[in-house]
Coordinates of C-alpha atoms in Angstrom, one line a residue:
M1 CA -13.2 16.0 -17.5
G2 CA -10.0 17.5 -18.7
L3 CA -9.2 19.3 -22.0
Q4 CA -5.9 18.8 -23.7
L5 CA -4.6 20.9 -26.6
G6 CA -1.8 19.8 -28.9
A7 CA -0.8 19.8 -32.6
G8 CA -4.0 21.5 -33.5
V9 CA -6.1 18.7 -32.1
I10 CA -8.5 18.9 -29.1
T11 CA -8.6 15.7 -27.1
I12 CA -11.3 15.2 -24.4
C13 CA -10.0 13.1 -21.4
L14 CA -12.8 11.6 -19.3
M15 CA -11.9 11.4 -15.6
S16 CA -13.9 9.2 -13.3
Q17 CA -15.6 10.9 -10.4
F18 CA -15.4 7.9 -8.2
L19 CA -13.1 5.0 -7.7
R20 CA -14.4 2.0 -5.7
V21 CA -11.5 0.6 -3.7
A22 CA -11.1 -2.5 -1.4
A23 CA -8.6 -3.0 1.3
V24 CA -7.9 -6.6 2.2
Q25 CA -7.2 -7.9 5.7
L26 CA -5.3 -11.2 5.9
N27 CA -3.8 -13.6 8.4
S28 CA -0.9 -14.8 6.2
Q29 CA 1.2 -17.8 7.3
D30 CA 4.2 -19.6 5.9
D31 CA 2.2 -21.6 3.4
V32 CA 2.4 -19.8 0.0
P33 CA -0.3 -21.7 -1.9
A34 CA -2.8 -21.4 1.0
N35 CA -2.1 -17.7 1.3
L36 CA -2.5 -17.1 -2.4
A37 CA -5.8 -19.1 -2.4
E38 CA -7.0 -16.8 0.4
C39 CA -6.0 -13.7 -1.5
C40 CA -7.8 -14.9 -4.6
S41 CA -11.0 -15.6 -2.6
L42 CA -10.9 -12.2 -1.1
I43 CA -10.2 -10.5 -4.4
G44 CA -13.3 -12.2 -5.7
R45 CA -15.3 -11.0 -2.7
A46 CA -14.1 -7.4 -3.3
A47 CA -15.0 -7.6 -7.0
E48 CA -18.5 -8.8 -6.1
Q49 CA -18.8 -5.6 -4.0
G50 CA -18.0 -3.5 -7.1
A51 CA -14.3 -2.8 -6.3
Q52 CA -12.3 -1.5 -9.2
L53 CA -9.0 -1.5 -7.2
V54 CA -8.1 -4.1 -4.7
L55 CA -5.2 -3.6 -2.3
L56 CA -3.4 -6.6 -0.6
P57 CA -1.4 -6.1 2.6
E58 CA 2.4 -6.4 3.0
N59 CA 3.6 -10.0 3.1
F60 CA 0.4 -11.3 1.6
A61 CA 2.1 -14.4 0.1
F62 CA 4.4 -15.4 3.0
M63 CA 4.9 -14.6 6.7
G64 CA 7.7 -16.8 8.2
D65 CA 11.4 -17.5 8.3
E66 CA 13.6 -15.1 6.4
T67 CA 15.7 -18.0 4.8
E68 CA 12.5 -19.3 3.2
R69 CA 11.5 -15.8 2.1
R70 CA 14.8 -15.4 0.2
R71 CA 14.1 -18.7 -1.5
L72 CA 10.7 -17.5 -2.6
A73 CA 12.0 -14.2 -4.2
E74 CA 10.9 -13.7 -7.8
R75 CA 12.3 -11.8 -10.7
L76 CA 10.0 -8.8 -11.3
G77 CA 8.0 -9.3 -14.4
D78 CA 8.2 -13.1 -14.5
L79 CA 4.6 -14.2 -15.1
N80 CA 5.7 -17.8 -14.8
A81 CA 6.7 -17.2 -11.2
P82 CA 4.1 -18.6 -8.6
I83 CA 3.2 -15.3 -6.9
Q84 CA 3.0 -13.0 -9.9
S85 CA 1.3 -15.7 -12.0
A86 CA -1.5 -16.2 -9.4
L87 CA -2.1 -12.5 -9.0
S88 CA -2.1 -11.8 -12.7
A89 CA -4.7 -14.5 -13.2
A90 CA -6.9 -13.2 -10.3
A91 CA -6.8 -9.6 -11.6
A92 CA -7.8 -10.8 -15.1
E93 CA -10.5 -13.1 -13.8
H94 CA -12.2 -10.4 -11.8
R95 CA -11.3 -7.5 -14.1
V96 CA -9.8 -5.4 -11.2
T97 CA -6.7 -3.4 -10.8
L98 CA -4.8 -5.4 -8.2
V99 CA -2.1 -3.9 -6.0
A100 CA 0.1 -6.6 -4.4
G101 CA 1.2 -4.9 -1.3
G102 CA 4.6 -6.4 -0.7
F103 CA 6.4 -9.6 -1.8
P104 CA 10.1 -10.6 -2.2
E105 CA 11.7 -9.5 -5.4
L106 CA 15.1 -10.7 -6.4
S107 CA 17.8 -8.0 -6.0
A108 CA 21.5 -8.0 -6.9
D109 CA 22.1 -9.3 -3.4
E110 CA 20.6 -12.8 -3.2
A111 CA 20.5 -12.7 0.6
R112 CA 18.5 -9.4 0.6
P113 CA 15.5 -9.3 -1.8
Y114 CA 13.5 -6.2 -2.2
N115 CA 10.1 -5.8 -0.5
T116 CA 8.1 -4.8 -3.6
L117 CA 4.6 -3.6 -4.3
L118 CA 3.3 -4.4 -7.7
V119 CA 0.3 -2.9 -9.6
I120 CA -1.4 -5.4 -11.9
H121 CA -3.9 -4.2 -14.6
P122 CA -7.4 -5.7 -15.1
D123 CA -6.0 -7.6 -18.2
G124 CA -3.4 -9.3 -16.0
S125 CA -0.5 -7.3 -17.3
L126 CA 2.1 -6.0 -14.8
G127 CA 2.4 -2.2 -14.2
T128 CA 4.1 0.1 -11.9
S129 CA 6.2 -1.3 -9.0
Y130 CA 7.6 0.3 -5.8
R131 CA 10.4 -1.0 -3.6
K132 CA 10.0 -0.3 0.1
I133 CA 12.3 2.5 1.1
H134 CA 12.1 2.5 5.0
L135 CA 13.0 -0.8 6.7
F136 CA 11.7 -1.8 10.1
D137 CA 14.6 -2.4 12.6
V138 CA 13.3 -2.4 16.2
D139 CA 13.4 -4.2 19.5
L140 CA 9.9 -4.4 21.0
P141 CA 9.2 -4.4 24.7
D142 CA 7.7 -7.9 24.4
G143 CA 11.1 -9.2 23.4
T144 CA 10.4 -9.4 19.7
R145 CA 13.4 -8.3 17.6
L146 CA 12.7 -7.3 14.0
C147 CA 15.6 -6.3 11.7
E148 CA 14.2 -6.0 8.2
S149 CA 17.4 -4.4 6.8
A150 CA 19.3 -7.7 7.5
S151 CA 17.2 -9.5 5.0
T152 CA 15.9 -6.8 2.7
E153 CA 17.4 -4.4 0.2
P154 CA 15.9 -0.9 0.5
G155 CA 14.3 0.9 -2.4
Q156 CA 15.4 4.4 -3.4
R157 CA 12.6 6.1 -5.4
P158 CA 9.1 7.3 -4.6
Q159 CA 6.5 6.0 -7.2
V160 CA 3.1 7.1 -8.3
A161 CA 0.8 5.0 -10.5
E162 CA -2.5 6.0 -12.2
V163 CA -5.8 4.1 -12.1
A164 CA -9.0 5.5 -13.7
G165 CA -7.5 9.0 -13.8
F166 CA -6.6 8.9 -10.1
K167 CA -2.9 9.2 -9.2
L168 CA -1.9 6.8 -6.5
G169 CA 1.1 7.3 -4.2
L170 CA 2.7 4.0 -3.3
S171 CA 4.2 3.0 0.0
I172 CA 4.6 0.0 2.3
C173 CA 4.0 -0.3 6.1
Y174 CA 7.0 1.3 8.0
D175 CA 7.0 4.1 5.3
L176 CA 3.9 5.4 7.1
R177 CA 6.1 6.9 9.8
F178 CA 8.0 9.2 7.4
P179 CA 5.8 12.1 6.3
E180 CA 8.4 13.5 3.9
L181 CA 7.8 10.5 1.7
Y182 CA 4.1 11.4 1.4
R183 CA 5.0 15.0 0.7
A184 CA 7.2 13.8 -2.2
L185 CA 4.3 11.7 -3.4
V186 CA 1.9 14.6 -3.3
D187 CA 4.5 16.7 -5.2
L188 CA 4.4 13.9 -7.9
G189 CA 0.6 14.4 -8.1
A190 CA -0.7 11.8 -5.7
E191 CA -4.4 12.1 -4.7
V192 CA -4.7 8.6 -3.1
L193 CA -2.1 7.1 -0.8
L194 CA -1.8 3.3 -0.7
V195 CA -0.5 1.8 2.6
P196 CA -0.3 -2.0 2.5
A197 CA 1.0 -3.1 5.9
A198 CA 1.8 -5.7 8.5
F199 CA 1.8 -3.4 11.5
T200 CA 2.7 -5.2 14.7
L201 CA 0.1 -5.5 17.4
H202 CA 2.3 -3.6 19.9
T203 CA 2.7 -0.5 17.7
G204 CA -0.5 -0.7 15.8
K205 CA -2.9 -0.5 18.7
D206 CA -1.4 3.0 19.6
H207 CA -0.2 4.4 16.3
W208 CA -2.0 2.9 13.3
H209 CA -5.1 5.0 13.3
V210 CA -3.3 8.2 14.3
L211 CA -0.6 7.9 11.6
L212 CA -3.1 7.0 8.8
R213 CA -5.3 9.9 9.7
A214 CA -2.3 12.3 10.0
R215 CA -1.0 11.3 6.5
A216 CA -4.5 11.9 5.1
I217 CA -4.8 15.3 6.7
E218 CA -1.4 16.7 6.0
A219 CA -1.3 15.3 2.4
Q220 CA -5.0 16.3 1.8
S221 CA -5.4 12.9 0.1
W222 CA -7.4 9.7 0.4
V223 CA -5.6 6.9 2.2
V224 CA -6.3 3.2 1.5
A225 CA -4.6 0.9 4.0
A226 CA -4.6 -3.0 3.8
A227 CA -3.5 -4.9 6.8
Q228 CA -2.3 -8.2 8.3
W229 CA -4.2 -9.4 11.4
G230 CA -3.6 -12.0 14.2
R231 CA -0.9 -14.5 14.9
H232 CA 1.8 -15.6 12.5
P233 CA 4.7 -18.0 12.7
R234 CA 7.7 -17.1 14.9
G235 CA 5.5 -15.5 17.5
R236 CA 4.6 -12.4 15.5
A237 CA 1.2 -10.7 15.9
S238 CA -0.3 -8.1 13.6
Y239 CA -2.9 -5.4 14.5
G240 CA -5.2 -5.4 11.5
H241 CA -7.9 -2.7 11.0
A242 CA -7.6 -2.3 7.3
M243 CA -9.3 1.0 6.5
V244 CA -10.1 3.9 4.1
V245 CA -9.6 7.5 5.3
D246 CA -10.9 10.6 3.5
P247 CA -8.8 13.8 2.9
W248 CA -10.3 15.4 6.0
G249 CA -9.0 12.6 8.1
V250 CA -12.3 10.8 8.7
V251 CA -12.2 7.0 8.7
V252 CA -15.0 6.1 6.3
A253 CA -14.6 2.3 6.3
E254 CA -12.7 -0.1 8.6
C255 CA -12.3 -3.9 9.2
S256 CA -12.8 -5.3 12.6
D257 CA -10.8 -8.3 13.8
G258 CA -10.5 -11.2 11.5
V259 CA -9.8 -11.9 7.8
G260 CA -12.0 -9.8 5.5
V261 CA -12.4 -6.9 3.0
V262 CA -13.5 -3.3 3.4
C263 CA -14.8 -1.3 0.5
A264 CA -15.4 2.5 0.0
N265 CA -15.8 5.0 -2.8
I266 CA -13.0 7.4 -3.5
D267 CA -14.7 10.7 -4.4
R268 CA -12.7 13.1 -6.5
S269 CA -15.0 16.1 -5.7
L270 CA -14.3 15.7 -1.9
L271 CA -10.6 15.8 -2.6
G272 CA -11.1 19.0 -4.5
R273 CA -13.3 20.6 -1.9
V274 CA -10.8 19.9 0.9
R275 CA -7.8 21.2 -1.0
L276 CA -9.8 24.3 -2.1
A277 CA -11.2 25.1 1.3
L278 CA -7.9 24.7 3.2
P279 CA -5.1 25.2 0.7
A280 CA -2.4 24.1 3.1
L281 CA -0.4 22.4 0.3
S282 CA 0.1 25.7 -1.5
H283 CA 1.1 27.4 1.8
R284 CA 4.2 25.3 2.3
R285 CA 7.4 27.2 3.0
L286 CA 10.3 25.5 1.3
D287 CA 12.6 28.5 1.6
L288 CA 13.3 28.3 5.3
E289 CA 16.9 28.4 6.5
K290 CA 18.4 25.3 8.0

C-alpha cells in the first residue's frame, strides 16, 4: 500500500502483493489465422489457470518469408487490422492484460517495419508499445544466416508499462544480450522484465537459461520469458523453454518441449527482500573514468 499526499488530500493507493503471470510457448508458422487461433486458445488456457498477465513470444502471428512479413505489417493502434483486432478481442474475452511479444508494425520505410511489442488491457484497449532496439544479424555454424536489420527498422527508446501496480520493463529476444538496456529499465522503475523471444536452437541451448538468470540477478527483478519452439518455415528452429525467473535467479516455472503455457505468481515481497538484503543496485558506480 502506498500513501500519496497532494493538494491537501490524502489518497490511498492499493498495490497488489502478487501478479499471476503466464508465459506462452508457440510453434508459429507462416499461417496467420492458424497462429492467432493457437494464441487465443493458449490465452484462454492461461486465464483458466488464473493468469492476470499473459505474455506471447516474438513472431507469435507469423514466422516465414520476410516479403510476406512486410505485407502483414499493421499501423499501430488500428483495431480493424487482423492481428491487433484478434488480440484485443482475446484480452477482453478473458479479462487479462495481454502482452503481444513482437509483430510487424508499419514504419516510415515500408520495406522495414518495426518489430513491436504491444500491451493490451483487459477491456481490449491498446496500451504501451515498445519497438525492438537490438536487431539479430548473425551467421550460424549450421549455415543459417539471419539479418534482421535488412527487413526491420530498429526502435530507439526503452519502455516501461504498469500492470496492477507492477512496473514492467519491455524487451524483445536479442535485447536479452545487452545488459545496459535492462539497467536503463530498472532506472525507469522496472520490477519485472518481459522477454518475449524466438531464440534459435543453436544459441538457445547454451545461452537462454544463463542470460535470463543473469538479467534477473543483476537487475534484481523478476523475469518472464515467452518462447518459440520447434521447426518453422525456411529451416529455422527455435529452442523454447518459456520460463519465469525470480529476482535471486531461481527458475520457478519452465515449459518443456512443445506448445504450452507456464504460470507463476510474481511476489512483490520477494523482490523487496532481495533488493534490501543485497542492495547492489544502490552500489553502482556511475562516476568511473572512461
